[in-house]
Short mmCIF file of C-alpha atoms in Angstrom, two decimals:
data_model
loop_
_atom_site.label_atom_id
_atom_site.label_comp_id
_atom_site.label_asym_id
_atom_site.label_seq_id
_atom_site.Cartn_x
_atom_site.Cartn_y
_atom_site.Cartn_z
CA MET A 1 -8.68 62.65 33.58
CA ASN A 2 -7.86 61.57 37.13
CA LYS A 3 -6.08 58.20 36.98
CA THR A 4 -5.59 57.58 40.69
CA VAL A 5 -6.65 54.14 41.89
CA ALA A 6 -7.63 53.52 45.51
CA VAL A 7 -6.60 50.09 46.84
CA LEU A 8 -8.47 49.06 49.98
CA GLY A 9 -6.92 46.46 52.27
CA GLY A 10 -3.75 45.80 54.20
CA SER A 11 -3.34 42.20 53.04
CA ALA A 12 -0.59 40.65 50.94
CA ASP A 13 -3.19 40.51 48.16
CA ALA A 14 -3.45 44.31 48.26
CA GLY A 15 0.34 44.60 48.13
CA TRP A 16 0.44 42.58 44.92
CA VAL A 17 -2.30 44.78 43.42
CA VAL A 18 -0.28 47.89 44.29
CA GLU A 19 2.81 46.43 42.61
CA GLU A 20 0.85 45.66 39.43
CA LEU A 21 -0.70 49.15 39.30
CA LEU A 22 2.62 50.92 39.87
CA ALA A 23 4.16 48.84 37.09
CA LEU A 24 1.44 50.24 34.81
CA SER A 25 2.32 53.80 35.94
CA TYR A 26 -0.94 54.49 37.78
CA SER A 27 -1.05 56.66 40.88
CA VAL A 28 -2.10 54.57 43.86
CA ALA A 29 -3.71 55.50 47.17
CA TRP A 30 -3.29 52.46 49.46
CA VAL A 31 -5.62 52.33 52.46
CA GLY A 32 -5.51 49.69 55.21
CA GLN A 33 -6.87 49.41 58.72
CA GLU A 34 -3.61 47.79 59.78
CA ASP A 35 0.07 48.43 59.11
CA LEU A 36 0.67 47.97 55.40
CA PRO A 37 3.10 45.37 54.00
CA ASP A 38 6.35 46.54 52.47
CA SER A 39 5.86 47.98 49.00
CA PRO A 40 8.09 49.37 46.26
CA ARG A 41 9.21 52.95 46.78
CA SER A 42 7.44 55.11 44.24
CA ASP A 43 6.44 58.73 43.81
CA GLY A 44 3.10 57.42 42.56
CA LEU A 45 2.20 55.74 45.87
CA ARG A 46 0.44 57.36 48.83
CA ALA A 47 0.00 55.06 51.79
CA TYR A 48 -2.66 55.41 54.51
CA PRO A 49 -1.91 52.78 57.17
CA ARG A 50 -4.22 52.31 60.18
CA SER A 51 -6.97 54.17 58.32
CA ARG A 52 -10.62 53.34 57.83
CA VAL A 53 -12.96 54.37 55.00
CA SER A 54 -15.81 56.31 56.61
CA ALA A 55 -17.73 57.57 53.55
CA VAL A 56 -17.79 57.03 49.79
CA SER A 57 -19.47 59.22 47.18
CA GLY A 58 -19.32 59.75 43.43
CA CYS A 59 -19.12 57.20 40.65
CA VAL A 60 -16.64 55.71 38.21
CA GLY A 61 -14.05 58.27 37.22
CA SER A 62 -14.81 60.52 40.21
CA PHE A 63 -15.05 58.54 43.43
CA ARG A 64 -14.37 60.38 46.69
CA LEU A 65 -13.34 58.44 49.78
CA GLU A 66 -13.26 60.00 53.21
CA LEU A 67 -10.88 58.36 55.68
CA SER A 68 -10.71 58.30 59.42
CA ALA A 69 -6.93 58.49 59.52
CA PRO A 70 -5.17 59.49 62.72
CA PRO A 71 -4.22 62.17 63.54
CA GLU A 72 -6.65 63.81 61.08
CA ARG A 73 -9.21 62.94 58.42
CA ALA A 74 -8.11 62.50 54.82
CA VAL A 75 -9.89 62.59 51.45
CA ILE A 76 -8.97 60.58 48.36
CA ASP A 77 -10.25 61.34 44.85
CA ALA A 78 -9.97 58.24 42.68
CA ALA A 79 -11.08 57.14 39.25
CA ALA A 80 -11.37 53.50 40.32
CA ILE A 81 -11.32 51.40 43.47
CA ILE A 82 -9.91 47.91 44.04
CA VAL A 83 -11.03 45.98 47.13
CA ALA A 84 -8.29 43.57 48.27
CA MET A 85 -8.94 43.04 51.98
CA GLY A 86 -8.02 39.38 52.05
CA ASN A 87 -9.67 37.14 54.65
CA GLN A 88 -9.14 36.44 58.34
CA ARG A 89 -8.12 33.35 60.26
CA LEU A 90 -9.95 31.91 63.20
CA PRO A 91 -7.81 31.10 66.24
CA LEU A 92 -7.44 27.39 66.92
CA GLY A 93 -9.49 27.63 70.11
CA ALA A 94 -12.44 29.33 68.39
CA ASP A 95 -14.25 26.00 67.93
CA ALA A 96 -14.95 23.97 71.07
CA ARG A 97 -14.94 20.73 69.05
CA ILE A 98 -11.15 20.88 68.81
CA PRO A 99 -9.67 19.77 72.15
CA ALA A 100 -7.47 22.31 73.91
CA HIS A 101 -4.34 20.26 74.53
CA PRO A 102 -0.56 20.80 74.20
CA ARG A 103 -0.50 18.06 71.57
CA VAL A 104 -2.89 19.98 69.27
CA LEU A 105 -1.19 22.83 67.43
CA SER A 106 -1.93 25.42 64.81
CA THR A 107 0.25 25.68 61.72
CA GLN A 108 1.60 28.99 63.01
CA VAL A 109 2.79 27.50 66.31
CA LEU A 110 4.51 24.58 64.59
CA ALA A 111 6.18 26.91 62.08
CA GLU A 112 7.58 28.93 64.99
CA ARG A 113 8.92 25.75 66.61
CA LEU A 114 10.60 24.71 63.39
CA SER A 115 12.30 28.11 63.12
CA ALA A 116 13.47 28.18 66.74
CA PRO A 117 17.09 27.17 67.48
CA ARG A 118 17.30 23.56 68.70
CA GLN A 119 19.77 21.94 71.05
CA ILE A 120 21.43 18.75 69.87
CA SER A 121 19.76 16.91 72.75
CA GLY A 122 16.36 17.79 71.32
CA ILE A 123 16.95 16.41 67.82
CA ALA A 124 16.60 12.69 68.61
CA PRO A 125 13.21 13.00 70.38
CA ALA A 126 11.87 14.97 67.42
CA GLN A 127 13.03 12.26 65.02
CA ARG A 128 11.06 9.64 66.95
CA GLN A 129 7.81 11.60 66.74
CA HIS A 130 4.87 10.89 64.46
CA ILE A 131 3.24 14.19 63.50
CA LEU A 132 -0.25 14.28 62.00
CA PHE A 133 -1.42 17.14 59.77
CA ALA A 134 -5.18 17.44 59.43
CA LEU A 135 -6.98 19.10 56.53
CA ASP A 136 -10.79 19.42 56.46
CA MET A 137 -11.08 18.64 60.17
CA LEU A 138 -14.09 20.88 60.81
CA GLU A 139 -14.93 21.90 57.23
CA LEU A 140 -13.32 21.61 53.82
CA SER A 141 -10.06 23.55 53.84
CA GLY A 142 -9.53 26.29 51.27
CA LYS A 143 -6.65 26.34 48.80
CA GLN A 144 -4.63 28.78 50.89
CA ALA A 145 -4.87 26.55 53.97
CA VAL A 146 -4.17 23.36 51.99
CA VAL A 147 -0.98 24.66 50.38
CA GLU A 148 0.27 26.19 53.63
CA THR A 149 -0.36 22.99 55.61
CA LEU A 150 1.17 20.65 53.04
CA GLU A 151 4.26 22.84 52.66
CA LEU A 152 4.63 22.87 56.44
CA ALA A 153 4.26 19.08 56.58
CA LEU A 154 7.06 18.68 54.02
CA ARG A 155 9.23 21.20 55.85
CA THR A 156 8.65 19.34 59.15
CA HIS A 157 9.66 16.05 57.54
CA ASP A 158 12.82 17.59 56.07
CA THR A 159 13.80 19.51 59.22
CA TRP A 160 13.07 17.01 61.99
CA HIS A 161 13.38 13.82 59.87
CA CYS A 162 10.33 12.45 61.62
CA GLU A 163 7.33 10.42 60.49
CA VAL A 164 4.63 12.61 58.95
CA SER A 165 1.07 11.72 57.94
CA VAL A 166 -1.60 13.87 56.31
CA LEU A 167 -5.32 13.38 56.98
CA TYR A 168 -7.94 14.80 54.62
CA ARG A 169 -11.56 14.46 53.52
CA GLU A 170 -11.45 15.82 49.95
CA LEU A 171 -8.00 16.79 48.71
CA GLN A 172 -8.44 18.49 45.36
CA VAL A 173 -5.16 18.52 43.48
CA ASP A 174 -6.29 21.10 40.93
CA SER A 175 -3.15 23.15 40.31
CA ASP A 176 0.41 22.52 39.13
CA LEU A 177 1.71 23.58 42.55
CA LEU A 178 -0.47 21.10 44.46
CA GLU A 179 0.28 18.29 42.02
CA SER A 180 4.02 18.84 42.35
CA LEU A 181 3.80 19.25 46.13
CA THR A 182 1.78 16.07 46.77
CA ARG A 183 3.99 14.05 44.42
CA THR A 184 7.13 15.19 46.25
CA MET A 185 5.57 14.39 49.62
CA ARG A 186 4.63 10.86 48.59
CA GLU A 187 8.10 10.26 47.11
CA GLN A 188 9.59 11.21 50.48
CA GLY A 189 7.40 8.75 52.37
CA ILE A 190 4.66 11.04 53.67
CA VAL A 191 1.44 9.03 53.82
CA PHE A 192 -2.04 10.40 53.08
CA HIS A 193 -5.14 9.02 54.88
CA ARG A 194 -8.79 9.84 54.27
CA LEU A 195 -10.53 11.08 57.41
CA GLN A 196 -13.65 9.48 58.81
CA ASP A 197 -16.46 11.53 60.37
CA ALA A 198 -14.80 11.66 63.76
CA LEU A 199 -12.97 14.25 65.80
CA PRO A 200 -9.55 13.52 67.30
CA VAL A 201 -9.16 11.93 70.70
CA VAL A 202 -6.24 13.36 72.68
CA ASP A 203 -4.77 11.95 75.88
CA ASP A 204 -1.41 11.74 77.59
CA SER A 205 -0.35 8.87 75.32
CA GLY A 206 -0.88 10.85 72.11
CA VAL A 207 -3.40 11.81 69.45
CA HIS A 208 -5.78 9.27 67.94
CA VAL A 209 -7.71 9.96 64.72
CA LYS A 210 -10.05 7.64 62.82
CA HIS A 211 -9.40 7.24 59.12
CA ALA A 212 -10.70 5.01 56.36
CA ASP A 213 -8.43 2.07 57.28
CA GLY A 214 -8.48 2.27 61.07
CA VAL A 215 -7.09 4.54 63.76
CA LEU A 216 -3.96 6.62 63.30
CA ASP A 217 -1.87 7.36 66.39
CA GLY A 218 0.49 10.31 66.58
CA ASP A 219 2.41 12.51 68.98
CA LEU A 220 1.21 15.87 67.66
CA LEU A 221 -1.79 16.98 65.63
CA VAL A 222 -1.45 20.10 63.46
CA ILE A 223 -4.77 21.60 62.32
CA ALA A 224 -5.03 23.46 59.02
CA PRO A 225 -6.15 27.07 59.51
CA VAL A 226 -9.82 27.94 59.12
CA VAL A 227 -10.47 31.19 57.24
CA ARG A 228 -13.51 33.42 57.15
CA PRO A 229 -14.48 36.69 55.43
CA ARG A 230 -13.19 39.71 57.32
CA SER A 231 -15.58 40.96 59.96
CA ASP A 232 -15.58 44.46 58.41
CA SER A 233 -16.52 43.26 54.90
CA ALA A 234 -20.22 44.04 55.33
CA GLU A 235 -19.51 47.59 56.50
CA LEU A 236 -17.26 48.33 53.52
CA ALA A 237 -19.71 46.71 51.10
CA GLY A 238 -22.40 49.04 52.42
CA LEU A 239 -20.23 52.11 51.96
CA LEU A 240 -19.26 51.11 48.42
CA ARG A 241 -22.74 49.79 47.62
CA ILE A 242 -21.40 46.53 46.23
CA ALA A 243 -22.75 43.03 46.77
CA LEU A 244 -21.78 40.44 49.37
CA GLY A 245 -22.53 36.78 48.77
CA ALA A 246 -24.41 34.59 51.22
CA ASP A 247 -21.03 33.31 52.48
CA GLY A 248 -19.94 36.82 53.47
CA TYR A 249 -17.35 37.25 50.72
CA PHE A 250 -17.58 40.02 48.11
CA GLN A 251 -19.58 38.89 45.10
CA GLN A 252 -18.58 39.25 41.49
CA LEU A 253 -20.97 40.78 38.97
CA ASN A 254 -21.10 37.45 37.14
CA VAL A 255 -19.20 34.37 38.27
CA ARG A 256 -19.17 33.14 34.67
CA SER A 257 -17.67 36.36 33.33
CA TYR A 258 -14.58 36.04 31.20
CA ARG A 259 -13.21 38.98 33.18
CA PRO A 260 -13.22 37.99 36.87
CA GLY A 261 -13.16 40.59 39.61
CA LEU A 262 -15.92 42.88 38.34
CA SER A 263 -18.28 44.11 41.05
CA ASN A 264 -21.86 45.25 40.50
CA ARG A 265 -20.61 48.87 40.24
CA LYS A 266 -18.54 50.27 37.41
CA GLY A 267 -15.07 51.26 38.48
CA ILE A 268 -15.03 49.07 41.61
CA TYR A 269 -13.09 45.82 41.30
CA LEU A 270 -12.33 42.84 43.54
CA ALA A 271 -8.94 41.20 43.97
CA GLY A 272 -7.61 38.25 45.91
CA ARG A 273 -9.08 36.28 48.76
CA CYS A 274 -11.79 38.78 49.70
CA HIS A 275 -13.82 37.24 46.86
CA LEU A 276 -12.25 33.91 45.88
CA ASP A 277 -10.60 30.80 47.28
CA ALA A 278 -6.98 30.93 46.17
CA ASP A 279 -3.45 30.10 47.21
CA ASP A 280 -0.71 32.72 46.88
CA ALA A 281 -0.16 31.98 43.18
CA GLY A 282 -3.87 32.35 42.46
CA ALA A 283 -4.09 35.58 44.47
CA ARG A 284 -1.12 37.04 42.56
CA ALA A 285 -2.76 36.17 39.24
CA ASP A 286 -5.99 37.78 40.43
CA ALA A 287 -4.08 40.94 41.40
CA ALA A 288 -2.77 41.14 37.84
CA GLN A 289 -6.34 40.68 36.54
CA ALA A 290 -7.59 43.53 38.75
CA ALA A 291 -4.87 45.84 37.41
CA ALA A 292 -5.80 44.79 33.86
CA ASN A 293 -9.44 45.65 34.57
CA VAL A 294 -8.35 49.14 35.63
CA ALA A 295 -6.23 49.49 32.50
CA ILE A 296 -9.22 48.59 30.32
CA LEU A 297 -11.29 51.24 32.10
CA LEU A 298 -8.75 54.05 32.24
CA GLY A 299 -6.70 53.27 29.13
CA GLN A 300 -8.48 55.94 27.06
CA ASP A 301 -8.30 59.70 27.53
CA HIS A 302 -11.91 59.85 28.73
CA LEU A 303 -14.66 57.57 29.97
CA GLN A 304 -17.65 56.76 27.80
CA PRO A 305 -21.08 55.45 28.80
CA GLU A 306 -22.50 52.21 27.48
CA THR A 307 -24.19 52.25 24.08
CA VAL A 308 -27.54 51.52 25.74
CA ILE A 309 -28.37 53.42 28.95
CA ALA A 310 -31.48 54.41 30.88
CA GLU A 311 -32.95 57.92 30.86
CA VAL A 312 -35.55 59.40 33.23
CA GLY A 313 -38.31 61.71 32.01
CA SER A 314 -38.15 64.28 34.80
CA THR A 315 -41.70 65.56 34.21
CA LYS A 316 -43.13 62.05 34.57
CA CYS A 317 -41.12 61.03 37.64
CA ILE A 318 -43.19 60.85 40.85
CA ARG A 319 -40.09 60.43 43.11
CA CYS A 320 -41.22 57.04 44.43
CA LEU A 321 -37.54 55.94 44.55
CA THR A 322 -38.37 52.55 43.02
CA CYS A 323 -35.61 52.95 40.45
CA ILE A 324 -33.05 53.85 43.12
CA ARG A 325 -33.97 50.79 45.17
CA THR A 326 -34.04 48.36 42.25
CA CYS A 327 -30.95 49.48 40.31
CA PRO A 328 -28.36 46.74 40.92
CA HIS A 329 -25.51 49.07 39.98
CA ALA A 330 -26.19 52.12 42.20
CA ALA A 331 -26.50 54.21 39.03
CA VAL A 332 -29.66 56.19 39.88
CA GLU A 333 -29.91 59.17 42.22
CA LEU A 334 -32.22 62.08 43.00
CA ALA A 335 -31.24 65.34 41.28
CA ALA A 336 -32.62 68.80 40.57
CA TYR A 337 -33.80 69.55 37.02
CA GLY A 338 -34.27 73.32 37.33
CA GLN A 339 -37.35 73.65 39.54
CA VAL A 340 -38.08 69.91 39.50
CA THR A 341 -36.48 67.22 41.66
CA ALA A 342 -36.58 63.77 40.07
CA ALA A 343 -34.63 60.58 39.61
CA LYS A 344 -31.56 60.81 37.39
CA VAL A 345 -29.44 58.10 35.83
CA VAL A 346 -25.68 58.62 36.15
CA GLU A 347 -24.71 57.74 32.59
CA LEU A 348 -21.16 56.57 33.29
CA ALA A 349 -22.38 54.27 36.06
CA CYS A 350 -25.26 52.73 34.07
CA PHE A 351 -24.89 49.19 32.67
CA GLY A 352 -27.99 49.50 30.51
CA CYS A 353 -29.62 46.47 32.14
CA GLY A 354 -33.10 48.01 32.06
CA ALA A 355 -34.07 47.03 35.62
CA CYS A 356 -35.13 50.59 36.46
CA ALA A 357 -37.26 50.92 33.32
CA ALA A 358 -38.95 47.59 33.97
CA ASN A 359 -39.83 48.51 37.56
CA CYS A 360 -40.91 52.14 37.11
CA PRO A 361 -44.64 52.27 38.01
CA VAL A 362 -45.35 55.31 35.78
CA ARG A 363 -43.10 54.33 32.84
CA ALA A 364 -41.00 57.45 33.25
CA ILE A 365 -37.79 55.68 32.23
CA THR A 366 -36.77 54.78 28.69
CA MET A 367 -33.70 53.08 27.27
CA LYS A 368 -31.53 55.31 25.07
CA GLY A 369 -29.61 53.72 22.24
CA ILE A 370 -31.99 50.84 21.62
CA ASP A 371 -34.59 50.60 18.88
CA VAL A 372 -37.88 49.37 20.32
CA PRO A 373 -40.36 48.04 17.74
CA VAL A 374 -43.55 50.11 17.36
CA TRP A 375 -45.76 47.16 18.34
CA LEU A 376 -43.81 46.75 21.61
CA GLN A 377 -44.04 50.48 22.41
CA GLU A 378 -47.81 50.31 21.86
CA ALA A 379 -48.08 47.20 24.05
CA ALA A 380 -46.21 48.97 26.85
CA LEU A 381 -48.82 51.75 26.86
CA VAL A 382 -51.75 49.38 27.30
#
């Protein structure tokens, strides 16, 4: 059985997935539209940087991905697929509500300033500055943005020995990392203020932000990054025939599932920040979960269908395509049965949910592997 796993995405999340899969001795085909992060050298890894998935066919155990990969097209045969595209950041100037001013910075710009060599003459002015870090300025910040901004605030305090304040609307300290980080910041004198519903005012004298106890004045304002789903998520979801949520992120089969990362199609899994709000630690844990999902699927010598699956009676099928449209798992297709063309259920891809059987207008679909009481069969014929 083919045990190659295709990993889609050039993010750090995808890199962690690749590491986990290689540690489990799976062959990995890593595809990204950008240059790929550094990865362990392995004979089991084939990398396709600057490549785009242009077509997907097949089902669990036998997916085929066609790539537009310069200088020529490439084809990948994979037993499973993991989507780990990550998310994308909006530039600071993308929202007109944030004033364009030298005193308003992104976290990336401030991080570059901290890393740049400084002259001795520039140290004292930096020490006299009051630098404000704003979370939730335009919308509630995600975990990735919160951790990055708070770590940068602490680093700024330690490097420049200046006054640092953090503004927030709803700071959820819901992980060991955040609890430790906020405790350390408070012990070092960094003050937290709850934001009011007001945007910053910036002038030549400084930055002025309303908070619950008044107005906070500072010399610089650092805005936490705003993240969004990648702009190409919808295109890839269409090719893979998996669900996107209303927010534009990939949607799990069941958010209450004890196994996170399952998509609505068998053999296609989700990992990292393309489907959840997570800091780096959470994204790494999710990468390990995605690799575990693959191991559960491919751990045996062969794939087996569910105990209960749908079956189409080819002589009854009127080819109305209702089952193809209503199957939430892309498990039904048109196929030739000798001289007859009719709907066919791909057994390995079927979840046995019964949606196709319930929606078939001519009752041409039955559920194999389930005992239906005689009275219910008779009722269905009425």
